[in-house]
Coordinates of C-alpha atoms in Angstrom, one line a residue:
Chain A
X1 CA 50.6 14.4 21.6
X2 CA 52.2 12.8 18.4
X3 CA 49.7 10.3 17.4
X4 CA 46.5 12.1 17.3
X5 CA 47.7 15.1 15.5
X6 CA 49.4 12.6 12.8
X7 CA 46.0 10.3 12.9
X8 CA 44.5 14.0 11.9
X9 CA 47.0 14.9 9.4
X10 CA 46.4 11.6 7.7
X11 CA 42.5 11.8 7.8
X12 CA 43.0 15.4 6.4
X13 CA 45.1 14.1 3.6
X14 CA 42.7 11.0 2.7
X15 CA 39.8 13.4 2.4
X16 CA 41.6 16.2 0.3
X17 CA 42.7 13.2 -2.0
X18 CA 39.1 12.2 -2.2
X19 CA 38.3 15.9 -3.2
X20 CA 41.0 15.8 -5.6
X21 CA 40.2 12.5 -7.4
X22 CA 36.4 13.7 -7.6
X23 CA 37.6 16.8 -9.3
X24 CA 39.9 14.6 -11.7
X25 CA 36.5 13.3 -12.6
X26 CA 34.9 16.5 -13.6
X27 CA 37.9 17.6 -15.3
X28 CA 38.0 14.7 -17.9
X29 CA 34.1 15.4 -18.6
X30 CA 35.1 19.0 -19.4
X31 CA 35.2 19.8 -23.0
X32 CA 37.2 23.2 -22.5
X33 CA 40.5 21.9 -20.7
X34 CA 42.4 25.4 -19.8
X35 CA 38.6 26.8 -18.7
X36 CA 38.2 23.9 -16.4
X37 CA 41.9 23.2 -15.2
X38 CA 42.7 26.9 -14.5
X39 CA 39.3 28.1 -13.6
X40 CA 36.9 25.4 -13.0
X41 CA 34.7 26.1 -16.0
X42 CA 33.5 29.3 -14.0
X43 CA 31.0 27.3 -11.8
X44 CA 32.0 28.1 -8.5
X45 CA 28.9 28.9 -6.2
X46 CA 28.6 31.5 -3.4
X47 CA 30.1 29.3 -0.3
X48 CA 33.1 28.1 -2.2
X49 CA 33.9 31.5 -3.5
X50 CA 33.8 32.8 -0.1
X51 CA 35.9 30.3 1.4
X52 CA 38.5 30.1 -1.4
X53 CA 38.9 34.1 -1.0
X54 CA 39.5 34.0 2.7
X55 CA 41.9 31.2 2.5
X56 CA 43.6 33.1 -0.4
X57 CA 44.2 36.1 1.4
X58 CA 44.3 34.7 4.7
X59 CA 46.7 31.9 4.5
X60 CA 49.4 30.2 6.6
X61 CA 50.7 33.5 7.6
X62 CA 47.6 34.6 9.6
X63 CA 47.3 31.4 11.5
X64 CA 50.9 31.0 12.3
X65 CA 52.9 34.3 12.0
X66 CA 49.6 36.7 12.5
X67 CA 49.0 34.7 16.0
X68 CA 52.9 35.2 16.9
X69 CA 53.1 38.7 16.3
X70 CA 50.0 39.4 18.3
X71 CA 51.6 37.3 21.1
X72 CA 54.8 39.8 20.7
X73 CA 52.7 43.3 20.0
X74 CA 49.6 42.9 21.8
X75 CA 46.0 44.0 21.0
X76 CA 47.6 46.5 18.5
X77 CA 48.6 43.9 16.1
X78 CA 45.1 42.9 16.3
X79 CA 43.6 45.9 15.4
X80 CA 45.9 45.9 12.2
X81 CA 44.9 42.4 11.4
X82 CA 41.5 43.7 11.4
X83 CA 42.4 45.9 8.1
X84 CA 41.4 42.5 6.4
X85 CA 37.7 42.7 6.9
X86 CA 37.6 45.1 4.1
X87 CA 38.6 42.2 1.7
X88 CA 35.9 40.3 2.4
X89 CA 33.3 42.7 0.6
X90 CA 36.0 44.9 -1.0
X91 CA 37.3 42.5 -3.7
X92 CA 34.4 41.4 -5.1
X93 CA 32.4 44.6 -5.2
X94 CA 35.1 46.7 -6.7
X95 CA 36.2 44.3 -9.4
X96 CA 32.6 43.1 -9.4
X97 CA 30.4 42.1 -12.0
X98 CA 32.4 44.2 -14.7
X99 CA 35.4 42.0 -14.5
X100 CA 33.1 39.0 -14.2
X101 CA 31.6 40.0 -17.6
X102 CA 34.5 41.2 -19.5
X103 CA 36.4 38.0 -18.3
X104 CA 33.6 36.4 -20.0
X105 CA 33.4 38.7 -23.1
X106 CA 37.1 38.1 -23.6
X107 CA 37.1 34.4 -22.8
X108 CA 40.1 35.2 -20.2
X109 CA 41.2 32.7 -17.9
X110 CA 43.8 34.4 -16.1
X111 CA 44.5 38.1 -14.8
X112 CA 47.1 38.5 -17.5
X113 CA 44.8 37.4 -20.1
X114 CA 42.6 40.2 -19.2
X115 CA 45.1 42.7 -19.5
X116 CA 46.6 41.3 -22.8
X117 CA 43.0 41.6 -24.4
X118 CA 42.1 44.7 -22.6
X119 CA 45.4 46.7 -23.8
X120 CA 46.6 44.6 -26.7
X121 CA 50.4 45.2 -25.8
X122 CA 53.0 42.4 -25.8
X123 CA 55.1 44.2 -23.4
X124 CA 52.5 44.3 -20.7
X125 CA 51.7 40.5 -21.0
X126 CA 55.2 39.3 -20.8
X127 CA 56.1 41.6 -17.9
X128 CA 52.8 40.8 -16.1
X129 CA 53.9 37.1 -16.9
X130 CA 57.4 37.4 -15.8
X131 CA 56.8 39.5 -12.6
X132 CA 54.0 36.8 -11.6
X133 CA 56.4 33.7 -12.2
X134 CA 59.3 35.5 -10.1
X135 CA 57.2 36.7 -7.2
X136 CA 54.6 33.9 -6.6
X137 CA 57.5 31.2 -7.2
X138 CA 59.5 33.2 -4.3
X139 CA 55.9 32.9 -2.3
X140 CA 55.7 29.3 -3.2
X141 CA 59.0 28.3 -1.8
X142 CA 58.6 30.3 1.5
X143 CA 55.2 28.5 1.9
X144 CA 56.8 24.8 1.5
X145 CA 59.6 26.1 4.3
X146 CA 56.7 26.8 6.3
X147 CA 54.8 23.7 5.7
X148 CA 57.6 21.4 6.1
X149 CA 58.6 23.2 9.5
X150 CA 55.1 22.8 10.9
X151 CA 54.9 19.1 9.9
X152 CA 58.3 18.0 11.2
X153 CA 57.8 20.2 14.7
X154 CA 54.4 18.1 15.4
X155 CA 55.4 14.7 14.0
X156 CA 59.0 14.2 14.8
X157 CA 60.0 13.8 11.1
X158 CA 63.1 15.7 10.0
X159 CA 62.7 18.9 7.9
X160 CA 63.9 17.0 4.4
X161 CA 61.1 14.0 4.8
X162 CA 58.7 16.4 6.2
X163 CA 59.3 18.4 2.9
X164 CA 59.1 15.5 0.8
X165 CA 55.9 14.0 1.8
X166 CA 54.7 17.7 1.5
X167 CA 56.0 18.4 -2.0
X168 CA 54.7 14.9 -3.4
X169 CA 51.3 15.4 -1.9
X170 CA 51.0 18.9 -3.2
X171 CA 52.2 18.3 -6.7
X172 CA 50.0 15.3 -7.3
X173 CA 47.1 17.0 -5.8
X174 CA 47.5 20.1 -8.1
X175 CA 48.0 18.1 -11.2
X176 CA 45.1 15.6 -10.9
X177 CA 42.3 18.4 -9.7
X178 CA 43.2 21.8 -11.0
X179 CA 41.3 24.9 -9.9
X180 CA 38.3 23.2 -8.8
X181 CA 40.1 20.9 -6.3
X182 CA 42.1 23.6 -5.1
X183 CA 39.2 25.8 -4.4
X184 CA 37.2 22.7 -2.6
X185 CA 40.3 22.2 -0.5
X186 CA 40.2 26.1 0.3
X187 CA 36.7 25.5 1.8
X188 CA 37.3 22.6 3.7
X189 CA 40.2 24.3 5.2
X190 CA 38.0 27.3 5.7
X191 CA 35.5 25.4 7.8
X192 CA 38.3 23.7 9.8
X193 CA 40.0 27.3 10.6
X194 CA 36.7 28.7 11.6
X195 CA 35.8 25.7 13.8
X196 CA 39.5 25.7 15.0
X197 CA 39.6 29.5 15.8
X198 CA 36.5 29.5 17.9
X199 CA 37.4 26.4 20.0
X200 CA 41.1 27.6 20.2
X201 CA 39.8 30.7 21.6
X202 CA 37.1 29.5 24.0
X203 CA 40.0 27.2 25.4
X204 CA 42.3 30.0 25.7
X205 CA 39.9 32.5 27.5
X206 CA 39.1 29.6 30.1
X207 CA 42.9 28.8 30.5
X208 CA 43.6 32.4 31.2
X209 CA 40.7 32.7 33.9
X210 CA 38.6 34.9 31.7
X211 CA 39.2 38.1 29.6
X212 CA 39.5 40.6 32.3
X213 CA 41.8 38.4 34.1
X214 CA 44.1 38.2 30.9
X215 CA 43.8 41.8 30.3
X216 CA 44.8 42.8 33.9
X217 CA 47.8 40.2 33.5
X218 CA 48.8 41.8 30.3
X219 CA 48.8 45.2 31.6
X220 CA 50.7 44.1 34.6
X221 CA 53.1 42.8 32.4
X222 CA 53.3 45.9 30.0
X223 CA 50.7 48.3 29.8
X224 CA 51.8 49.0 25.9
X225 CA 50.0 45.5 25.3
X226 CA 46.6 46.5 25.5
X227 CA 47.2 49.9 23.8
X228 CA 46.9 50.3 19.9
X229 CA 50.8 51.2 19.6
X230 CA 52.2 47.7 20.1
X231 CA 54.7 46.5 22.8
X232 CA 57.4 49.1 22.5
X233 CA 54.9 52.0 21.0
X234 CA 56.4 51.6 17.7
X235 CA 53.0 50.5 16.0
X236 CA 52.1 54.3 14.6
X237 CA 48.8 55.1 13.2
X238 CA 50.3 55.8 10.3
X239 CA 52.2 52.4 9.7
X240 CA 49.3 50.5 10.7
X241 CA 46.7 52.7 8.9
X242 CA 48.9 51.7 5.8
X243 CA 47.9 48.2 5.9
X244 CA 44.7 49.2 4.8
X245 CA 46.7 48.8 1.5
X246 CA 48.9 46.2 1.8
X247 CA 46.5 43.6 3.2
X248 CA 43.3 45.5 2.8
X249 CA 42.0 47.1 -0.7
X250 CA 45.2 46.5 -2.3
X251 CA 44.5 42.9 -2.3
X252 CA 42.4 43.3 -5.4
X253 CA 45.5 43.7 -7.5
X254 CA 46.9 40.1 -6.5
X255 CA 46.6 37.8 -9.3
X256 CA 45.6 34.7 -7.2
X257 CA 42.5 36.5 -5.7
X258 CA 41.8 38.9 -9.2
X259 CA 41.4 35.2 -10.9
X260 CA 38.7 34.0 -8.1
X261 CA 36.8 37.2 -9.0
X262 CA 36.0 35.8 -12.5
X263 CA 35.6 32.3 -11.2
X264 CA 32.1 32.4 -9.9
X265 CA 29.2 31.1 -11.4
X266 CA 26.3 33.6 -11.5
X267 CA 25.5 37.1 -9.8
X268 CA 23.8 35.4 -6.9
X269 CA 27.1 33.4 -6.3
X270 CA 28.9 36.7 -6.1
X271 CA 26.3 38.5 -3.5
X272 CA 26.3 35.3 -1.2
X273 CA 30.4 35.3 -1.5
X274 CA 30.6 38.8 -0.3
X275 CA 28.2 38.4 2.5
X276 CA 30.0 34.9 3.6
X277 CA 33.6 36.1 2.7
X278 CA 33.3 39.2 5.0
X279 CA 31.7 37.1 8.0
X280 CA 34.4 34.4 7.7
X281 CA 37.5 36.7 7.0
X282 CA 36.1 39.2 10.1
X283 CA 36.0 36.0 12.4
X284 CA 38.6 34.4 11.5
X285 CA 41.1 37.3 11.7
X286 CA 39.7 38.6 15.1
X287 CA 39.6 35.1 16.8
X288 CA 43.4 34.3 15.2
X289 CA 44.9 37.2 16.5
X290 CA 43.1 37.6 19.8
X291 CA 44.3 34.0 20.7
X292 CA 47.8 35.3 19.9
X293 CA 47.1 38.2 22.6
X294 CA 45.5 35.9 25.1
X295 CA 48.2 33.2 24.9
X296 CA 50.8 35.6 26.4
X297 CA 49.6 35.0 30.2
X298 CA 48.8 31.4 29.4
X299 CA 51.8 30.4 28.0
X300 CA 54.6 33.1 28.6
X301 CA 58.1 33.2 27.4
X302 CA 57.5 31.4 24.2
X303 CA 60.8 32.2 22.0
X304 CA 59.5 31.0 18.6
X305 CA 56.4 32.8 18.1
X306 CA 55.3 31.2 15.1
X307 CA 54.9 28.2 17.3
X308 CA 52.5 30.0 19.6
X309 CA 49.4 28.5 17.8
X310 CA 50.4 24.9 17.9
X311 CA 51.7 25.5 21.2
X312 CA 48.5 27.1 22.7
X313 CA 46.2 24.3 20.9
X314 CA 47.8 21.4 22.7
X315 CA 48.0 23.6 26.1
X316 CA 44.1 24.3 26.0
X317 CA 42.8 21.4 24.0
X318 CA 42.1 17.6 24.5
X319 CA 44.8 16.2 22.3
X320 CA 42.5 14.5 19.7
X321 CA 40.8 17.8 19.2
X322 CA 44.1 19.7 19.1
X323 CA 44.8 17.4 16.6
X324 CA 42.1 18.2 14.2
X325 CA 42.6 22.1 14.9
X326 CA 46.1 21.8 13.9
X327 CA 45.3 20.4 10.5
X328 CA 44.2 23.8 9.8
X329 CA 47.4 25.6 9.5
X330 CA 48.6 22.9 7.2
X331 CA 45.4 22.8 5.3
X332 CA 46.2 26.7 5.0
X333 CA 49.9 26.4 3.4
X334 CA 48.9 23.3 1.2
X335 CA 46.0 25.4 -0.4
X336 CA 48.1 28.3 -0.8
X337 CA 50.8 26.4 -2.4
X338 CA 48.2 24.6 -4.6
X339 CA 46.6 28.0 -5.8
X340 CA 50.0 29.6 -6.4
X341 CA 51.5 26.9 -8.1
X342 CA 48.3 26.6 -10.5
X343 CA 48.7 30.5 -10.7
X344 CA 52.8 30.4 -12.3
X345 CA 51.7 27.1 -14.5
X346 CA 48.7 29.3 -16.1
X347 CA 51.2 32.4 -16.8
X348 CA 53.5 30.2 -18.5
X349 CA 50.9 27.9 -20.2
X350 CA 48.2 30.0 -20.7
X351 CA 50.1 33.7 -21.4
X352 CA 53.1 32.8 -22.9
X353 CA 53.3 29.3 -24.4
X354 CA 49.9 29.5 -26.1
X355 CA 50.2 33.3 -27.0
X356 CA 53.7 33.8 -28.3
X357 CA 55.1 30.2 -28.8
X358 CA 52.4 27.9 -30.0
X359 CA 49.3 30.0 -30.8
X360 CA 47.9 26.6 -32.6
X361 CA 48.9 24.2 -30.3
X362 CA 46.3 21.3 -30.3
X363 CA 44.5 20.8 -26.7
X364 CA 46.3 17.6 -26.4
X365 CA 49.4 19.5 -26.5
X366 CA 48.1 22.4 -24.4
X367 CA 47.4 19.4 -21.6
X368 CA 50.6 17.8 -21.9
X369 CA 52.6 21.2 -21.5
X370 CA 50.3 21.7 -18.5
X371 CA 51.0 19.1 -16.6
X372 CA 54.8 19.2 -17.5
X373 CA 55.1 22.6 -16.5
X374 CA 53.5 22.0 -13.2
X375 CA 55.4 19.0 -12.3
X376 CA 58.6 20.7 -13.2
X377 CA 57.6 24.0 -11.2
X378 CA 56.8 21.8 -8.2
X379 CA 60.1 20.0 -8.3
X380 CA 62.0 23.1 -9.0
X381 CA 60.3 24.7 -5.6
X382 CA 61.1 21.5 -3.9
X383 CA 64.8 21.7 -4.8
X384 CA 64.7 25.6 -3.9
X385 CA 62.8 24.9 -0.5
X386 CA 65.7 22.1 0.4
X387 CA 68.3 25.1 0.4
X388 CA 66.6 27.9 0.2
X389 CA 68.8 31.0 -1.5
X390 CA 68.5 34.2 0.5
X391 CA 67.5 36.0 -2.7
X392 CA 64.3 33.8 -2.9
X393 CA 63.6 34.6 0.8
X394 CA 64.1 38.0 -0.1
X395 CA 61.7 38.3 -3.0
X396 CA 59.4 36.4 -0.8
X397 CA 58.8 39.4 1.6
X398 CA 58.7 41.7 -1.5
X399 CA 56.2 39.8 -3.6
X400 CA 52.6 40.7 -2.6
X401 CA 53.8 44.5 -2.6
X402 CA 55.4 44.1 -5.7
X403 CA 52.1 42.2 -7.2
X404 CA 50.1 45.2 -6.0
X405 CA 52.1 48.0 -7.3
X406 CA 52.3 46.2 -10.8
X407 CA 48.8 45.4 -11.2
X408 CA 46.5 47.7 -9.4
X409 CA 45.9 50.7 -11.7
X410 CA 46.5 48.6 -15.0
X411 CA 43.4 46.4 -13.6
X412 CA 41.0 49.2 -12.0
X413 CA 41.8 51.6 -14.8
X414 CA 41.5 48.9 -17.3
X415 CA 37.9 48.0 -16.0
X416 CA 36.7 51.4 -15.2
X417 CA 38.0 54.1 -17.4
X418 CA 37.0 53.8 -21.0
X419 CA 40.1 55.8 -22.2
X420 CA 42.7 53.8 -20.5
X421 CA 45.6 52.6 -23.0
X422 CA 48.5 50.5 -22.7
X423 CA 50.7 53.6 -22.6
X424 CA 49.2 54.2 -19.3
X425 CA 49.3 50.8 -18.2
X426 CA 52.9 50.0 -18.9
X427 CA 53.9 53.2 -17.5
X428 CA 52.1 52.4 -14.1
X429 CA 53.5 48.7 -14.0
X430 CA 56.8 50.0 -14.7
X431 CA 56.7 53.1 -12.1
X432 CA 54.8 50.6 -9.7
X433 CA 57.5 47.9 -9.5
X434 CA 60.5 50.2 -9.9
X435 CA 59.7 52.7 -7.1
X436 CA 58.8 49.7 -4.7
X437 CA 62.0 48.2 -5.4
X438 CA 63.8 51.4 -5.1
X439 CA 61.9 52.5 -1.9
X440 CA 62.0 48.7 -0.2
X441 CA 65.6 48.5 -0.6
X442 CA 66.9 52.4 0.3
X443 CA 64.0 54.0 1.7
X444 CA 62.1 51.5 4.0
X445 CA 58.8 53.2 5.8
X446 CA 58.6 56.5 4.1
X447 CA 56.8 59.2 6.2
X448 CA 56.4 56.1 8.5
X449 CA 54.2 54.3 5.8
X450 CA 54.8 51.0 4.9
X451 CA 56.8 50.8 1.6
X452 CA 53.9 49.6 -0.3
X453 CA 52.1 52.7 -0.2
X454 CA 54.3 55.5 -1.9
X455 CA 54.9 53.1 -5.2
X456 CA 50.8 52.4 -5.2
X457 CA 50.5 56.3 -5.2
X458 CA 53.3 56.9 -7.8
X459 CA 51.8 54.3 -10.1
X460 CA 48.6 55.9 -10.3
X461 CA 49.9 59.3 -11.4
X462 CA 52.2 57.6 -13.7
X463 CA 49.1 56.0 -15.3
X464 CA 47.3 59.3 -15.3
X465 CA 49.9 61.3 -16.9
X466 CA 50.9 59.0 -19.7
X467 CA 47.6 58.2 -20.5
X468 CA 46.4 61.7 -21.0
X469 CA 49.7 62.3 -23.2
X470 CA 49.0 59.5 -25.4
X471 CA 45.3 60.0 -25.4
X472 CA 45.1 61.0 -29.4
X473 CA 47.3 58.1 -30.3
X474 CA 44.7 55.7 -29.6
Chain B
X1 CA 43.0 45.6 -37.1
X2 CA 43.8 46.1 -33.7
X3 CA 43.8 43.6 -30.8
X4 CA 42.9 46.3 -28.3
X5 CA 39.3 45.7 -27.0
X6 CA 38.0 49.0 -25.8
X7 CA 35.2 48.7 -23.1
X8 CA 31.8 49.0 -24.4
X9 CA 30.1 51.5 -22.5
X10 CA 26.7 51.2 -23.6
X11 CA 26.1 47.7 -22.2
X12 CA 23.4 48.6 -19.5
X13 CA 24.7 46.1 -17.2
X14 CA 27.7 48.3 -16.6
X15 CA 25.9 50.6 -15.0
X16 CA 24.6 48.3 -12.1
X17 CA 28.2 47.2 -12.2
X18 CA 29.8 50.8 -11.6
X19 CA 27.1 51.6 -9.0
X20 CA 28.3 48.7 -7.0
X21 CA 31.9 49.2 -7.2
X22 CA 31.4 52.8 -6.2
X23 CA 29.1 51.1 -3.1
X24 CA 32.4 49.0 -2.5
X25 CA 34.4 52.0 -2.2
X26 CA 32.1 53.8 0.1
X27 CA 31.7 51.0 2.4
X28 CA 35.7 50.7 2.6
X29 CA 35.7 54.6 3.7
X30 CA 33.2 54.1 6.3
X31 CA 34.9 51.0 7.6
X32 CA 38.3 52.8 7.6
X33 CA 36.7 56.0 9.4
X34 CA 35.1 53.5 12.4
X35 CA 38.3 51.6 12.4
X36 CA 40.5 54.4 13.0
X37 CA 38.1 56.7 15.1
X38 CA 37.5 54.2 17.7
X39 CA 40.9 52.8 17.9
X40 CA 43.0 55.8 17.8
X41 CA 40.3 58.3 19.4
X42 CA 39.7 55.9 22.7
X43 CA 43.1 54.3 22.6
X44 CA 45.5 57.3 22.8
X45 CA 44.3 57.8 26.3
X46 CA 46.6 56.6 29.2
X47 CA 46.1 53.1 30.0
X48 CA 45.1 54.0 33.5
X49 CA 42.0 55.9 32.3
X50 CA 40.9 52.9 29.9
X51 CA 37.3 51.6 30.2
X52 CA 36.6 48.4 29.6
X53 CA 33.6 46.5 27.6
X54 CA 33.2 42.8 28.2
X55 CA 36.9 42.9 29.6
X56 CA 38.3 44.4 26.2
X57 CA 39.8 47.8 26.2
X58 CA 37.1 50.1 24.8
X59 CA 39.0 51.3 21.9
X60 CA 39.3 47.7 20.9
X61 CA 36.1 46.5 21.6
X62 CA 34.2 49.3 19.4
X63 CA 36.8 49.7 16.7
X64 CA 37.6 45.7 15.8
X65 CA 34.7 43.9 17.5
X66 CA 31.9 46.6 16.7
X67 CA 33.3 47.5 13.8
X68 CA 33.3 44.3 12.1
X69 CA 29.8 43.4 13.2
X70 CA 28.4 46.9 11.8
X71 CA 30.4 46.6 8.7
X72 CA 28.7 43.0 8.4
X73 CA 25.2 44.3 9.0
X74 CA 25.9 47.1 6.2
X75 CA 27.1 44.6 3.9
X76 CA 24.3 42.3 4.2
X77 CA 21.9 45.2 3.9
X78 CA 23.4 46.9 0.9
X79 CA 23.6 43.2 -0.8
X80 CA 20.1 42.3 -0.2
X81 CA 18.4 45.7 -1.2
X82 CA 20.9 47.3 -3.7
X83 CA 22.7 44.6 -5.6
X84 CA 20.9 43.2 -8.9
X85 CA 21.2 40.1 -10.4
X86 CA 22.4 40.3 -13.8
X87 CA 23.5 37.6 -16.5
X88 CA 27.1 37.7 -16.6
X89 CA 27.3 35.7 -20.0
X90 CA 28.3 37.1 -23.2
X91 CA 25.2 38.5 -25.0
X92 CA 25.8 36.8 -28.2
X93 CA 26.7 33.7 -26.6
X94 CA 23.4 33.8 -24.8
X95 CA 21.9 34.1 -28.1
X96 CA 23.1 31.1 -29.6
X97 CA 22.2 29.0 -26.5
X98 CA 18.4 30.1 -27.1

């Protein structure tokens, strides 16, 4: 089992390094370093846009833990996962052409750039950059831990050596290639994910004796597995529906997603991105989670549910094909880490260093800083992943909800409400993150909803009230 | 001089952009109603009364599988018929290039 998996991993790494070096070639030719390195010079086409969007919101969490949760909870979890179909069209339609046009007008390279120029407030810029660094760093570390465990489990390397290989590959890759390399890898990964999901799904259905047979087996084991309410009936309609915010529409406010919404070439690319993105995200989400559900009668009694996907792939597919397919979750983790690393580095170099420390830095100096910051971040994340501090793991669970409650209204009102001002935006950020921190820690799942819902609502009203009170001042 | 950049609402492209953003919101609302209605409308019955389509419980089939396909078709139709191609470039920059 080891050899074909190992071989396909090596082939995969070779392939993405070719992409990386090709992108590095582009990087040398482009005259505007920051625009190219952090945004691919806004030249991203429709298909790649769709794939990188899907890879960014899907990531490894769906492929490994999503399938695992579906294995435990049954069809209810697959229903929950389908809330993500909305991201396929919602993000690009709602941020839409306005965001793309404004970003070009402002010459913005990051989400923070956009907020800074829209509101003209130092406090907003620094709070935004700070929250991106903290939350995303935690997310990067958690992804690295996942990646290293995955490599360790399918190759027999120990955790430390797996982590080292993974870290070296990722750091070199991000440094040489930048955004363009990252989105191209996302596309390769997306294609592997679509193909892999389809193949595993078919294999699992055949191994389980057909869908009717599988549903019968599940009903016999625990009828709750075929209801929308989860294995022990605890997935309430209110709780599952609140995922419409956390992994559905709230995704517009994640900085790693928003930056992609300013990277596309033209409006045709955006149109194509919407259609392809919706198709791909829907198919992958449905497929992955059905595999998780269907795997239960085929492979009963899996304890480490994150391993369901690799185990079922090795069970139902010929060895060489399982190897190819298992490159997908690794690809997913890699591309997520790559884009997150790039995001932190953009927050530090573009949003803090260039704005407030050395606004007059020359191009050569900026380039140097970017490479240094990216490498240092990579090494720090590596060190953190070796012996992960508890605080970091806690922050990771917290990260996406935190970023959403911080950014959603400053971004949306900033785009669509002409009279929105910095007082509104700042209040929304403080109330959003503050109430999320509080609720997450002392009152999880208020009214049966996920803890992100209430802060998003509170942040909305904070924006409105503060903005209306200060309307005359601006 | 303020660094604050208000949005210039007179840009005709923003009318198009605003309309398309509203379409995105409407699609999400339709998506949610379809998803919720079929899942909890059909799925709250006792398991013995479930009907099955292609082996899947009807609630899941209509909510998750058909719901996804319906949304995909709606998205394709809307993008192909309502969405408009506009230049995303800054007006002045465009002027310079000519």
